[in-house]
PDB file of C-alpha atoms and ligand atoms in Angstrom:
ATOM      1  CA  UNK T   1      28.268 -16.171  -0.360  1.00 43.00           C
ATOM      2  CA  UNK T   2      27.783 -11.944   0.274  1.00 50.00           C
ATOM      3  CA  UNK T   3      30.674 -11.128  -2.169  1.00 54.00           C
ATOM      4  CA  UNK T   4      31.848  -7.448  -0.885  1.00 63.00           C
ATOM      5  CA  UNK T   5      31.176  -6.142  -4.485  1.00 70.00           C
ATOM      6  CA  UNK T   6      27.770  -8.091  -5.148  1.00 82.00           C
ATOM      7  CA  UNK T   7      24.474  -9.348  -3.575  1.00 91.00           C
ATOM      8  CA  UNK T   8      24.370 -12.974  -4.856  1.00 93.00           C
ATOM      9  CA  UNK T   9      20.405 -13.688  -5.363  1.00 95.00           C
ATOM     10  CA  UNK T  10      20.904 -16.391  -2.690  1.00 95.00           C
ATOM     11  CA  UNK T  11      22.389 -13.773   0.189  1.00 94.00           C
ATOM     12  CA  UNK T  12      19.310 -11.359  -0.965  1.00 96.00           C
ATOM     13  CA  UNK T  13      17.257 -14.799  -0.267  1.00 97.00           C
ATOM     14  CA  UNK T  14      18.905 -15.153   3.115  1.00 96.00           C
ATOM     15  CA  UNK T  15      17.897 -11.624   4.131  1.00 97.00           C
ATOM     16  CA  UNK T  16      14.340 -12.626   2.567  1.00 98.00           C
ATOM     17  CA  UNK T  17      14.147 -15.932   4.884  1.00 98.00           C
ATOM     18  CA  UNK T  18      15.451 -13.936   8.126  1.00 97.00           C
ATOM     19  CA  UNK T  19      12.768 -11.697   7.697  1.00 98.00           C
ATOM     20  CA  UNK T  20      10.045 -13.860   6.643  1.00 98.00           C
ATOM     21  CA  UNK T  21      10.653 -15.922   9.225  1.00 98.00           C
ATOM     22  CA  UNK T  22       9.747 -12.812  11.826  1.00 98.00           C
ATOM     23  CA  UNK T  23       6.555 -11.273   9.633  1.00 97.00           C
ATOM     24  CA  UNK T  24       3.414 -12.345  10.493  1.00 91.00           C
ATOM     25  CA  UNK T  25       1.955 -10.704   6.482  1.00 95.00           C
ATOM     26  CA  UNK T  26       2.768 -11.755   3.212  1.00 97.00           C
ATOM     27  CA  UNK T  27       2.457  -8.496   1.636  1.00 98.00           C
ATOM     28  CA  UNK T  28       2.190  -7.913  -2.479  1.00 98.00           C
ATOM     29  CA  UNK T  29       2.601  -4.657  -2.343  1.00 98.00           C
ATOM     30  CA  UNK T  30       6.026  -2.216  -1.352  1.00 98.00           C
ATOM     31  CA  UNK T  31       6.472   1.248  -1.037  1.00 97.00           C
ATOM     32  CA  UNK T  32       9.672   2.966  -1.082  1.00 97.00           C
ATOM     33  CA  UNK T  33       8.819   5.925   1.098  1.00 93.00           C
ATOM     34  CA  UNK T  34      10.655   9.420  -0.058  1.00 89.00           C
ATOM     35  CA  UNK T  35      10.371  12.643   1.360  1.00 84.00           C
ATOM     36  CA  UNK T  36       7.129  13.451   2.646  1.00 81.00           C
ATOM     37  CA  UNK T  37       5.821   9.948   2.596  1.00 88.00           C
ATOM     38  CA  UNK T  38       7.861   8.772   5.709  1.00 84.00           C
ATOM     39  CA  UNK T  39       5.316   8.771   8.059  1.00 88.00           C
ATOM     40  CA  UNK T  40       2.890   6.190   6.229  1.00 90.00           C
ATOM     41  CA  UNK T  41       5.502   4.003   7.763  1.00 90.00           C
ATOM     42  CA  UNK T  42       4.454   4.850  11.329  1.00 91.00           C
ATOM     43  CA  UNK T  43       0.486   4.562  10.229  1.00 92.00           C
ATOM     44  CA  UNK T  44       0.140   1.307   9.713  1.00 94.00           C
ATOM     45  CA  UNK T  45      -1.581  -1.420  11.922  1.00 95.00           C
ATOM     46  CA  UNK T  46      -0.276  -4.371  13.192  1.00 96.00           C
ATOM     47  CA  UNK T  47       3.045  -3.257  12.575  1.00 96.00           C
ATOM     48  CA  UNK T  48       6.347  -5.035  12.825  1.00 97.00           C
ATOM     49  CA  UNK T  49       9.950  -2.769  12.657  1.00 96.00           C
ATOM     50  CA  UNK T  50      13.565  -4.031  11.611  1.00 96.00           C
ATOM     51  CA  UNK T  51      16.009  -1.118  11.637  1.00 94.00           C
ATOM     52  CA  UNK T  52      17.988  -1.632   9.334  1.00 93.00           C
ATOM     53  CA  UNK T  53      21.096  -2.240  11.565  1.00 90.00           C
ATOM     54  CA  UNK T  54      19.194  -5.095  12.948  1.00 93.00           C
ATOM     55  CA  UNK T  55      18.837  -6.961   9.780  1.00 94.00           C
ATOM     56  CA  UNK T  56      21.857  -8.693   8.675  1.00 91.00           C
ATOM     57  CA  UNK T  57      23.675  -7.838   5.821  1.00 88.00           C
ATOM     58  CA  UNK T  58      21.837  -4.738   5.115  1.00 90.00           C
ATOM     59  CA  UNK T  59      23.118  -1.095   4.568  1.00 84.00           C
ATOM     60  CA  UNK T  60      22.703   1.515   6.751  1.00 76.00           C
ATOM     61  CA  UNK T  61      20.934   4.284   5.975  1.00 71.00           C
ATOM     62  CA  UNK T  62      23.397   8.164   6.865  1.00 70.00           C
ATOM     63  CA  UNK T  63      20.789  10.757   5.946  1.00 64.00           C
ATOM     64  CA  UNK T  64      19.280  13.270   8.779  1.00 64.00           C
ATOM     65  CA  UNK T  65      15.253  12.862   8.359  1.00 56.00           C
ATOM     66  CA  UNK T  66      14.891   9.170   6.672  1.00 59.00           C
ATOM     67  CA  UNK T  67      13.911   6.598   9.779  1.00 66.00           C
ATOM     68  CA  UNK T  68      16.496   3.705   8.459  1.00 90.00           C
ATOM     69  CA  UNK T  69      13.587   0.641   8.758  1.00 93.00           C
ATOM     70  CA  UNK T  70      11.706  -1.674   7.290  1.00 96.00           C
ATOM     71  CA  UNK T  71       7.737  -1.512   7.882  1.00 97.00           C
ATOM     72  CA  UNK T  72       5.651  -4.331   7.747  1.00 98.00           C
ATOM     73  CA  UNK T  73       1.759  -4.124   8.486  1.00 97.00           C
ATOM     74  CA  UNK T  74      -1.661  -3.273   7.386  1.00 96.00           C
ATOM     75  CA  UNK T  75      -2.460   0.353   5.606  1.00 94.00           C
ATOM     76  CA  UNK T  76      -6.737   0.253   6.348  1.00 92.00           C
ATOM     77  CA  UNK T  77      -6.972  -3.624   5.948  1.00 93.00           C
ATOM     78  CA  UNK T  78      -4.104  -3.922   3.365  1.00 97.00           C
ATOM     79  CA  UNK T  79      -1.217  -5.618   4.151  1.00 97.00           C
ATOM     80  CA  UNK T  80       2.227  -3.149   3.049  1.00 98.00           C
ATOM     81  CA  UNK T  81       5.731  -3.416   3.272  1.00 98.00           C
ATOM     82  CA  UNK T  82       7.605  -0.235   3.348  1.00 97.00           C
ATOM     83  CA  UNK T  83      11.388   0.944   3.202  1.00 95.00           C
ATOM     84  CA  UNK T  84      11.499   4.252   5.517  1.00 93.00           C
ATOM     85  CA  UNK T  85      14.637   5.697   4.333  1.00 90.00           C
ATOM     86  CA  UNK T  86      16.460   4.720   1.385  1.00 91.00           C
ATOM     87  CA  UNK T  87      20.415   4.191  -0.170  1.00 91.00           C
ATOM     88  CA  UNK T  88      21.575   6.958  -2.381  1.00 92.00           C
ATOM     89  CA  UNK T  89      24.360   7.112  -4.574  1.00 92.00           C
ATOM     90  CA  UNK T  90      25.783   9.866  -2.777  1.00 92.00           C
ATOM     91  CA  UNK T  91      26.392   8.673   0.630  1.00 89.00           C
ATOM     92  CA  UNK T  92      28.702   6.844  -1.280  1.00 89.00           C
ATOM     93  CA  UNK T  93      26.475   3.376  -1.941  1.00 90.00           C
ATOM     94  CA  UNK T  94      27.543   1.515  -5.201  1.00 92.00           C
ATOM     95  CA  UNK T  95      24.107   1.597  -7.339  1.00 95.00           C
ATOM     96  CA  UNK T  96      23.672  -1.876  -6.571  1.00 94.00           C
ATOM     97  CA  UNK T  97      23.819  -1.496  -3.103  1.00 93.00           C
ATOM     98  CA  UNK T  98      21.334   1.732  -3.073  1.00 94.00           C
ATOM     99  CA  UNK T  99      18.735  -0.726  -5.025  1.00 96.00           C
ATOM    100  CA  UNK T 100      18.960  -4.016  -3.379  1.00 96.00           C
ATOM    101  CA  UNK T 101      15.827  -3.524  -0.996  1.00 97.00           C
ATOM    102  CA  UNK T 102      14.290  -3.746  -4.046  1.00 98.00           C
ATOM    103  CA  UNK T 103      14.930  -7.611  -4.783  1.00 98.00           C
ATOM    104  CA  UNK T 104      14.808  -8.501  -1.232  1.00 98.00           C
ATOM    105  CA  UNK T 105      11.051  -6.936  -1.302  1.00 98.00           C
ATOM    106  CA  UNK T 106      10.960  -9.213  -4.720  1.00 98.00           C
ATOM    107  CA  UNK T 107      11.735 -11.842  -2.295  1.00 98.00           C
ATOM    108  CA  UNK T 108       9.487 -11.296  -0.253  1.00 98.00           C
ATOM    109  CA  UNK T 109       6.917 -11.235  -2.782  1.00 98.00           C
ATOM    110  CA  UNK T 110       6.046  -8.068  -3.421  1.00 98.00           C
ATOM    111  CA  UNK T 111       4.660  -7.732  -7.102  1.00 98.00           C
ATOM    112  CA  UNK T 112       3.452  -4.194  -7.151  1.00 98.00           C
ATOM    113  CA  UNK T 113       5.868  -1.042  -6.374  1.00 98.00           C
ATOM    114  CA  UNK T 114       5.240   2.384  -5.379  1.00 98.00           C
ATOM    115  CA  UNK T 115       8.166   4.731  -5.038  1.00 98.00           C
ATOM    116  CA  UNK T 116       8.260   8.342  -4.056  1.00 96.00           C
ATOM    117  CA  UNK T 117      10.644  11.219  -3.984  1.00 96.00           C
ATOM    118  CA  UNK T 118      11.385  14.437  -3.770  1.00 95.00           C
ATOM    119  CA  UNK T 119      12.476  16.296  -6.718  1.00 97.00           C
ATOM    120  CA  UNK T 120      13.092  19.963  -8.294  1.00 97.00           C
ATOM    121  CA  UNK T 121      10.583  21.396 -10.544  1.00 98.00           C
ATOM    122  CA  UNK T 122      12.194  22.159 -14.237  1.00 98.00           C
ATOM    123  CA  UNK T 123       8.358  22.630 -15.882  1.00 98.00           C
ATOM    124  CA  UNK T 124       7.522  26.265 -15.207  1.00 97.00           C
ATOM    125  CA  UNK T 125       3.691  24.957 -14.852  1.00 98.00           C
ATOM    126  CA  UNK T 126       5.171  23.131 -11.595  1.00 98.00           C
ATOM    127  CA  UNK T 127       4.635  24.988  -7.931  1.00 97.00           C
ATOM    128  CA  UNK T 128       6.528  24.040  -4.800  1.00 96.00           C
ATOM    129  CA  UNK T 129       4.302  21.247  -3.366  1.00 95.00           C
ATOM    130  CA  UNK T 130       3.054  20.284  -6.383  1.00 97.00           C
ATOM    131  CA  UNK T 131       2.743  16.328  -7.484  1.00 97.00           C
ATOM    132  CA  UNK T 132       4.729  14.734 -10.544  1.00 98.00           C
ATOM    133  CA  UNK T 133       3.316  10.976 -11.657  1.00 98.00           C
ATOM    134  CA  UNK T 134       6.434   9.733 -13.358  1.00 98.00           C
ATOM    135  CA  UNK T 135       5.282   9.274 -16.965  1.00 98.00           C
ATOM    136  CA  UNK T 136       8.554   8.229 -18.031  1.00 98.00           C
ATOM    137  CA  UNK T 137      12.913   8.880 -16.741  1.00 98.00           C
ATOM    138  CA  UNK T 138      16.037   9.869 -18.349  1.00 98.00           C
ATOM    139  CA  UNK T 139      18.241   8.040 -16.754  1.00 97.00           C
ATOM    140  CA  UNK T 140      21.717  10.280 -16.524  1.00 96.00           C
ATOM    141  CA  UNK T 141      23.892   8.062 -14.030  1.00 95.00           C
ATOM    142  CA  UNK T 142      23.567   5.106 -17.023  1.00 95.00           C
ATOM    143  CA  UNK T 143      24.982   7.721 -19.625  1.00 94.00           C
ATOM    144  CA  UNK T 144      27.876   7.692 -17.786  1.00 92.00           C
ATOM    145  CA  UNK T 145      28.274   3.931 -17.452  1.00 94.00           C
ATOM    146  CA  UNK T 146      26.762   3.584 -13.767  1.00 95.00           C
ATOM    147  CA  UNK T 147      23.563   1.078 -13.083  1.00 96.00           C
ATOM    148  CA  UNK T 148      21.987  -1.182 -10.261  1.00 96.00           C
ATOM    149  CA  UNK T 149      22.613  -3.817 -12.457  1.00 96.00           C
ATOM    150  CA  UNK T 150      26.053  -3.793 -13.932  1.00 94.00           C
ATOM    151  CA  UNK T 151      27.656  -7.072 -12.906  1.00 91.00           C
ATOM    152  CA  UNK T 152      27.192 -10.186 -12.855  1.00 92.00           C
ATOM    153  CA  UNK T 153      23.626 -11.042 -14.300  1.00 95.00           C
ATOM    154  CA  UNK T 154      21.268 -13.216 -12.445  1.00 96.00           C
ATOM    155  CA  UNK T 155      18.723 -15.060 -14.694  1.00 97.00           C
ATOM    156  CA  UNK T 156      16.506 -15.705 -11.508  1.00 98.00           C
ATOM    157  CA  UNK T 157      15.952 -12.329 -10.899  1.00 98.00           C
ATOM    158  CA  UNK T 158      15.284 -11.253 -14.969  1.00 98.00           C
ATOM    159  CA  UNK T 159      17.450 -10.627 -18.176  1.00 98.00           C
ATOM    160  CA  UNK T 160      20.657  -9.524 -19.051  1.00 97.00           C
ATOM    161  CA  UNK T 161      19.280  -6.947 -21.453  1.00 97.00           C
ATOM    162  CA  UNK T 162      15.872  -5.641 -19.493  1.00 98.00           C
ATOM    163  CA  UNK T 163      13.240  -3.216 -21.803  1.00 97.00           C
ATOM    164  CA  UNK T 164      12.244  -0.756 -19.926  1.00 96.00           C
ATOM    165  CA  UNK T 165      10.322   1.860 -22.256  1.00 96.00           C
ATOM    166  CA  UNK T 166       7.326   0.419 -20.607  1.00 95.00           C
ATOM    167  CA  UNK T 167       8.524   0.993 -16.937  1.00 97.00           C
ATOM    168  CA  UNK T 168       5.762   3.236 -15.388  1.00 98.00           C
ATOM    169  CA  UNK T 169       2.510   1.168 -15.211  1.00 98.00           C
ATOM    170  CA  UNK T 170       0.037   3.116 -17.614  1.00 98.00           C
ATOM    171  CA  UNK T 171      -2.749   1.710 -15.944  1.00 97.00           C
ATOM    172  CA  UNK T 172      -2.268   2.583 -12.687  1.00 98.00           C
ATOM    173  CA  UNK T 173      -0.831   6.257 -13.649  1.00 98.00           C
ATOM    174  CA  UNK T 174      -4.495   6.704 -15.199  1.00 98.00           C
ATOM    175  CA  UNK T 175      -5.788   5.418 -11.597  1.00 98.00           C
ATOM    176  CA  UNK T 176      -4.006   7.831  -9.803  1.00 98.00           C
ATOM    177  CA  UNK T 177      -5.090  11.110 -12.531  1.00 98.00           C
ATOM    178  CA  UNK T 178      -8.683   9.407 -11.269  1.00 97.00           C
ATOM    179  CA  UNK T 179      -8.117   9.618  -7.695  1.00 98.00           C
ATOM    180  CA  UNK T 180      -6.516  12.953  -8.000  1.00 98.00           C
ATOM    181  CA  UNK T 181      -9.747  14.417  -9.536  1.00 98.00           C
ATOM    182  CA  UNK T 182     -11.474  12.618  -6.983  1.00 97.00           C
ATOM    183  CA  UNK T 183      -9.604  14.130  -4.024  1.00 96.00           C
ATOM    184  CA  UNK T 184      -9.926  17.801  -5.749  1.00 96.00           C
ATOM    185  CA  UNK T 185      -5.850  17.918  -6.560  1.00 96.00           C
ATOM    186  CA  UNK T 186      -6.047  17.813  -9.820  1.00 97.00           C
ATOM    187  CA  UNK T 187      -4.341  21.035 -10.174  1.00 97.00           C
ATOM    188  CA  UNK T 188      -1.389  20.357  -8.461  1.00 97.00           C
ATOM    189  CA  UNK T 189      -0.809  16.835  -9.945  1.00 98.00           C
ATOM    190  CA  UNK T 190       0.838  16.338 -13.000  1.00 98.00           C
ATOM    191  CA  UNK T 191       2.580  13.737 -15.116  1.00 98.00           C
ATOM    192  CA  UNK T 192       6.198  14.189 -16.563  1.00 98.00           C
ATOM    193  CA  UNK T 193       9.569  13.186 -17.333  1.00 98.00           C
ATOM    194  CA  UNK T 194      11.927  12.681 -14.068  1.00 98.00           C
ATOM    195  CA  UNK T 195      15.937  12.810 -14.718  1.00 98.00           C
ATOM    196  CA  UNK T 196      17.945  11.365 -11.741  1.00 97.00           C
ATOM    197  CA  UNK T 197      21.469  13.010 -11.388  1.00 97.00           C
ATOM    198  CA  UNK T 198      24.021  12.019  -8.384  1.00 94.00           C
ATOM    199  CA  UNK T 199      24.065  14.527  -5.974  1.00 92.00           C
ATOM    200  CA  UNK T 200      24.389  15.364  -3.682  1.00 95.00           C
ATOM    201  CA  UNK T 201      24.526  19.295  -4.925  1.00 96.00           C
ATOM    202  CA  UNK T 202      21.920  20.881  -6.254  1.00 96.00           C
ATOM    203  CA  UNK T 203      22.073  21.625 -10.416  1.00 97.00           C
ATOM    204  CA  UNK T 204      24.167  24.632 -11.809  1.00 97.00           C
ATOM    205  CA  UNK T 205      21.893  26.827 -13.800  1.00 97.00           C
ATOM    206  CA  UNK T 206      23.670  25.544 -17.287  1.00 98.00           C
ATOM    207  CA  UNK T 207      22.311  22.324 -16.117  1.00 97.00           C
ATOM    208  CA  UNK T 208      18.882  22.843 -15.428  1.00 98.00           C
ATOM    209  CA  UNK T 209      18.519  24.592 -18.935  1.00 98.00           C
ATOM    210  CA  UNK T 210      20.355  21.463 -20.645  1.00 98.00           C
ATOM    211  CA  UNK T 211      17.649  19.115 -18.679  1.00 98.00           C
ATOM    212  CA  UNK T 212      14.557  21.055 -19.413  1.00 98.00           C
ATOM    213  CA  UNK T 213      15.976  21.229 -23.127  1.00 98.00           C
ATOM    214  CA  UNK T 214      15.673  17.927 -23.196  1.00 97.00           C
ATOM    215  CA  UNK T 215      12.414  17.542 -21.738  1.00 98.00           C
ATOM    216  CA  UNK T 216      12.844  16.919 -18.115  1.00 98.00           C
ATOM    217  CA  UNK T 217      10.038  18.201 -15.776  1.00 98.00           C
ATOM    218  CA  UNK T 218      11.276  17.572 -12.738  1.00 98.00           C
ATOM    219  CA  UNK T 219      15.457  16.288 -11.338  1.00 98.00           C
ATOM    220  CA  UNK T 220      16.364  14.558  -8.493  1.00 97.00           C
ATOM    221  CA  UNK T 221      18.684  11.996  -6.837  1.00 96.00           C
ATOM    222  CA  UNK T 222      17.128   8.902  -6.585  1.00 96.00           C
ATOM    223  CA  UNK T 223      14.246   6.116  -8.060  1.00 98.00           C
ATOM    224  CA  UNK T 224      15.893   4.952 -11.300  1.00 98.00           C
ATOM    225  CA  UNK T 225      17.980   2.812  -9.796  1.00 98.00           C
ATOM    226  CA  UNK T 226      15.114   1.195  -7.846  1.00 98.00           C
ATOM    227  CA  UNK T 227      12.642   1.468 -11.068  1.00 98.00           C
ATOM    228  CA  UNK T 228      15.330  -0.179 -13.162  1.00 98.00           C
ATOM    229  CA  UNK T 229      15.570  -3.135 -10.946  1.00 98.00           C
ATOM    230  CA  UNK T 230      11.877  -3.357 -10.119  1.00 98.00           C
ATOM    231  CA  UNK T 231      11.116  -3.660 -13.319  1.00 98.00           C
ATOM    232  CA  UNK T 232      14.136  -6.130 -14.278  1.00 98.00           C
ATOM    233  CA  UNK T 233      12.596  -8.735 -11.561  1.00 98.00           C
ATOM    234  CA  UNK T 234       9.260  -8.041 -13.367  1.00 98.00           C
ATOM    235  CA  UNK T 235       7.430  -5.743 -10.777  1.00 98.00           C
ATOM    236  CA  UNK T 236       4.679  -3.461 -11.713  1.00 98.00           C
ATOM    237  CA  UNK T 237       5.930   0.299 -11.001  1.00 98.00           C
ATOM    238  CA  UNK T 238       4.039   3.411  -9.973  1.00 98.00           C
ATOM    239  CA  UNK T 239       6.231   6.957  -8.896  1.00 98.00           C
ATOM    240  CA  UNK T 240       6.034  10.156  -7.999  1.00 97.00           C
ATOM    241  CA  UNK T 241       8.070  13.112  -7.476  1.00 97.00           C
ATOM    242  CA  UNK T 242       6.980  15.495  -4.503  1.00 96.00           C
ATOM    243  CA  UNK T 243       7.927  19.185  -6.213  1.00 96.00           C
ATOM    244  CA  UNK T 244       9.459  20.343  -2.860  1.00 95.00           C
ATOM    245  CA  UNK T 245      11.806  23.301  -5.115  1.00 95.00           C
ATOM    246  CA  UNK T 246      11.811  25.029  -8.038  1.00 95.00           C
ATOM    247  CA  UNK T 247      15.219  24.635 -10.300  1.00 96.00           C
ATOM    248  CA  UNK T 248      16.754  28.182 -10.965  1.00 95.00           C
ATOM    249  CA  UNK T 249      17.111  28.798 -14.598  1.00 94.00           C
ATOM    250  CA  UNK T 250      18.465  32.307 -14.813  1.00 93.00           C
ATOM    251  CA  UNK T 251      21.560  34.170 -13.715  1.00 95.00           C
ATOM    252  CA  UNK T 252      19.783  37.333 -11.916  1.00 92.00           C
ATOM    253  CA  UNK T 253      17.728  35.055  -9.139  1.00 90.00           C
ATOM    254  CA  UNK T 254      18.971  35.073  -5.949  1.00 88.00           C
ATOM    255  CA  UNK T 255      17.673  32.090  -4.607  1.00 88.00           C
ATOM    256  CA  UNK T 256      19.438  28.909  -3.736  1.00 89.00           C
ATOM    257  CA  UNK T 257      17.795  25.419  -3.496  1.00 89.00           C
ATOM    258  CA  UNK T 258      18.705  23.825   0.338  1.00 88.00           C
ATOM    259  CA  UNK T 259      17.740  20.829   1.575  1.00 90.00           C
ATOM    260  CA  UNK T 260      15.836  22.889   4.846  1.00 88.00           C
ATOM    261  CA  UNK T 261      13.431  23.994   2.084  1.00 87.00           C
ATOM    262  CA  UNK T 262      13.010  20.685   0.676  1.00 89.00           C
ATOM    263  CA  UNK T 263      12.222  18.787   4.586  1.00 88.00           C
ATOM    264  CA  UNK T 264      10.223  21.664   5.299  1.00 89.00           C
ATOM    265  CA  UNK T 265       7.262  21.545   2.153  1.00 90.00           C
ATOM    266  CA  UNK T 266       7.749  17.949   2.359  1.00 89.00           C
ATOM    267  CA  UNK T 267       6.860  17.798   6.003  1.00 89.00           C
ATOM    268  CA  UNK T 268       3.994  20.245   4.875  1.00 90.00           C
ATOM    269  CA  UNK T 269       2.403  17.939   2.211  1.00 90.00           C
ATOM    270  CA  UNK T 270       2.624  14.623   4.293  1.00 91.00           C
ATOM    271  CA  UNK T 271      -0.797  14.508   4.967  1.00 91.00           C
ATOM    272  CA  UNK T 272      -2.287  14.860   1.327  1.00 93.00           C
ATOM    273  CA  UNK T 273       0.690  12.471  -0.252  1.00 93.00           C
ATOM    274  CA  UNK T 274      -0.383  10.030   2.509  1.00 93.00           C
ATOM    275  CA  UNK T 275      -4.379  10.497   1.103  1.00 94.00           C
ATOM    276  CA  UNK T 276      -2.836  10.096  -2.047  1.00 96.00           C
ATOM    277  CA  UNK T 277      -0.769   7.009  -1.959  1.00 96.00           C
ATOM    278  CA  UNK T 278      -3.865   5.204  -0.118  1.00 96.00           C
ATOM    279  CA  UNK T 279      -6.194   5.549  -2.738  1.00 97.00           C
ATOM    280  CA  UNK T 280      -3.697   4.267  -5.291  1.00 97.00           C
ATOM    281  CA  UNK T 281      -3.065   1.257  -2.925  1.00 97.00           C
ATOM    282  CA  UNK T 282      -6.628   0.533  -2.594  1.00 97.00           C
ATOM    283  CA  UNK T 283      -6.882   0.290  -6.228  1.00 97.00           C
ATOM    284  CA  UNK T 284      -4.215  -1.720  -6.815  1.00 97.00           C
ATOM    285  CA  UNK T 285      -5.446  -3.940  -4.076  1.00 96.00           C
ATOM    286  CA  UNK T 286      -8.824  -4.069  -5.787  1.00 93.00           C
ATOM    287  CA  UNK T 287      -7.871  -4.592  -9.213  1.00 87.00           C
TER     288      UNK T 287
HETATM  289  N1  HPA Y   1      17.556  18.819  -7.480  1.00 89.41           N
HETATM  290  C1  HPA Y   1      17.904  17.550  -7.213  1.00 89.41           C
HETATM  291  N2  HPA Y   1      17.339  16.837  -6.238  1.00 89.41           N
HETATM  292  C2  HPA Y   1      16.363  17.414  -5.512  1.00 89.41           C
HETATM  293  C3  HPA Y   1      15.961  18.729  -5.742  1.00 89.41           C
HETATM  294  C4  HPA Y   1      16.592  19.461  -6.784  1.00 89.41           C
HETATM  295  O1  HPA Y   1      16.289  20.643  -7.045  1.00 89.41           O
HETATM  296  N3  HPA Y   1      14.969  18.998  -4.846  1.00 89.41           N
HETATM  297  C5  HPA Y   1      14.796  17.873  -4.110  1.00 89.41           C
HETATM  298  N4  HPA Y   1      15.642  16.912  -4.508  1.00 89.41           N
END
């Protein structure tokens, strides 16, 4: 049934029916926290924790900093499921594996996703702490043959041959420009093209020039995968990248990009990312 190379849909329903036999809320809306959005996890009311080691048949998450659990509860009145911590290609996950949270929450019945990350700034408008609203991807790891979904198809979950050119919800990217100019942050909240790459290093200067030549605003190592199956299994998508560095494009800086940096303005912008992401949940709820 749990082939080692593949989650069948019915072990991804077995993880679903463990857990929904435990949760008390039937949420419709998931939030894969990133960087800097970690703590929304510990926020919410009337919460209810699996770590992940706990739940059967799940990965474990190895990076320092991500909590490794699944959230259930209520963010103000509205009931939330989040994953604190998430799989990355370069702890050595198969795609699949990094992205399966993502059909368990579809599961679960989750229609509306929200994922967050942090991610270097290519866009020379972009300042460290700055917000991206992911307008669109270039998705890197599928040039070179690698996606969530190679394998076996499941018709259950969508189609062999997903579109995705309409992947980032339009409508509620305008919400969140609203709610931005709302919360006075419109200056530090943009919209642009994300490119994931595998990590776990940092980009070589050649690189970053090659990605903003072709348009990338901001790079990072994670998020497609999970967009790309979100939106296979029919979910509505919202993301954003958290501008935590700024790429180095020329030969005479002396700065490196390091992951202290990265914790460190994340850790710094929790509160307004937190502000953020609740006003885009409320509207979702409301709408
Ligand atoms: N590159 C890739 N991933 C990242 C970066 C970066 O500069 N910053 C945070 N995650």
């Amino acid at each position: 049934e749990l082939d080692s190379n593949f989650y069948s849909y019915e072990a991804i329903q077995s993880i679903a029916d463990f857990l929904l036999k435990r949760v008390k809320s039937r949420p419709k809306i998931g939030i894969i926290c990133g960087s800097g959005l970690g703590p929304l996890g510990d926020m919410l009311k009337e919460a209810q924790y699996f770590h992940y080691e706990d739940i059967p048949h799940f990965p474990v998450s190895t990076v320092k900093g991500h909590a490794g659990r699944l959230v259930f509860g209520k963010l103000d009145s509205i009931d939330v499921m989040c994953l604190q911590g998430r799989f990355h290609c370069y702890e050595g996950y198969p795609l699949w594996k990094c992205a399966m949270p993502v059909r368990l929450m579809k599961l679960i019945g989750i229609s509306h996703l929200i994922v967050t990350n942090a991610a270097g700034g290519l866009n020379s408008d972009y300042k460290i702490g700055d917000v991206m609203i992911i307008k669109d991807h270039i998705n890197i790891m599928g040039f070179a043959g690698n996606s969530a979904l190679n394998g076996p198809n499941d018709e259950r979950f969508g189609p062999r041959f997903p579109a995705i050119n309409k992947a980032y919800d339009p409508k509620i990217r305008a919400y969140a420009k609203e709610i931005a100019a709302k919360l006075k942050i419109s200056n530090t909240v943009h919209e642009g093209i994300y490119a994931c790459l595998g990590g776990p290093n940092y980009e070589t200067i050649a690189e970053c020039r090659m990605l903003r030549k072709n348009g990338v605003d901001a790079v990072g190592m994670s998020t497609i995968p999970e967009v790309i199956t979100a939106k296979h299994c029919g979910m509505t998508v919202f993301a954003f990248s958290l501008i935590t560095n700024v790429c180095i494009l020329d030969y005479e800086d002396e700065e490196e990009a390091n992951h202290e940096e990265v914790v460190e303005i994340a850790k710094r912008k929790e509160s307004v990312l937190i502000s953020f992401v609740s006003h885009i949940i409320h509207t979702i709820n409301d709408k």
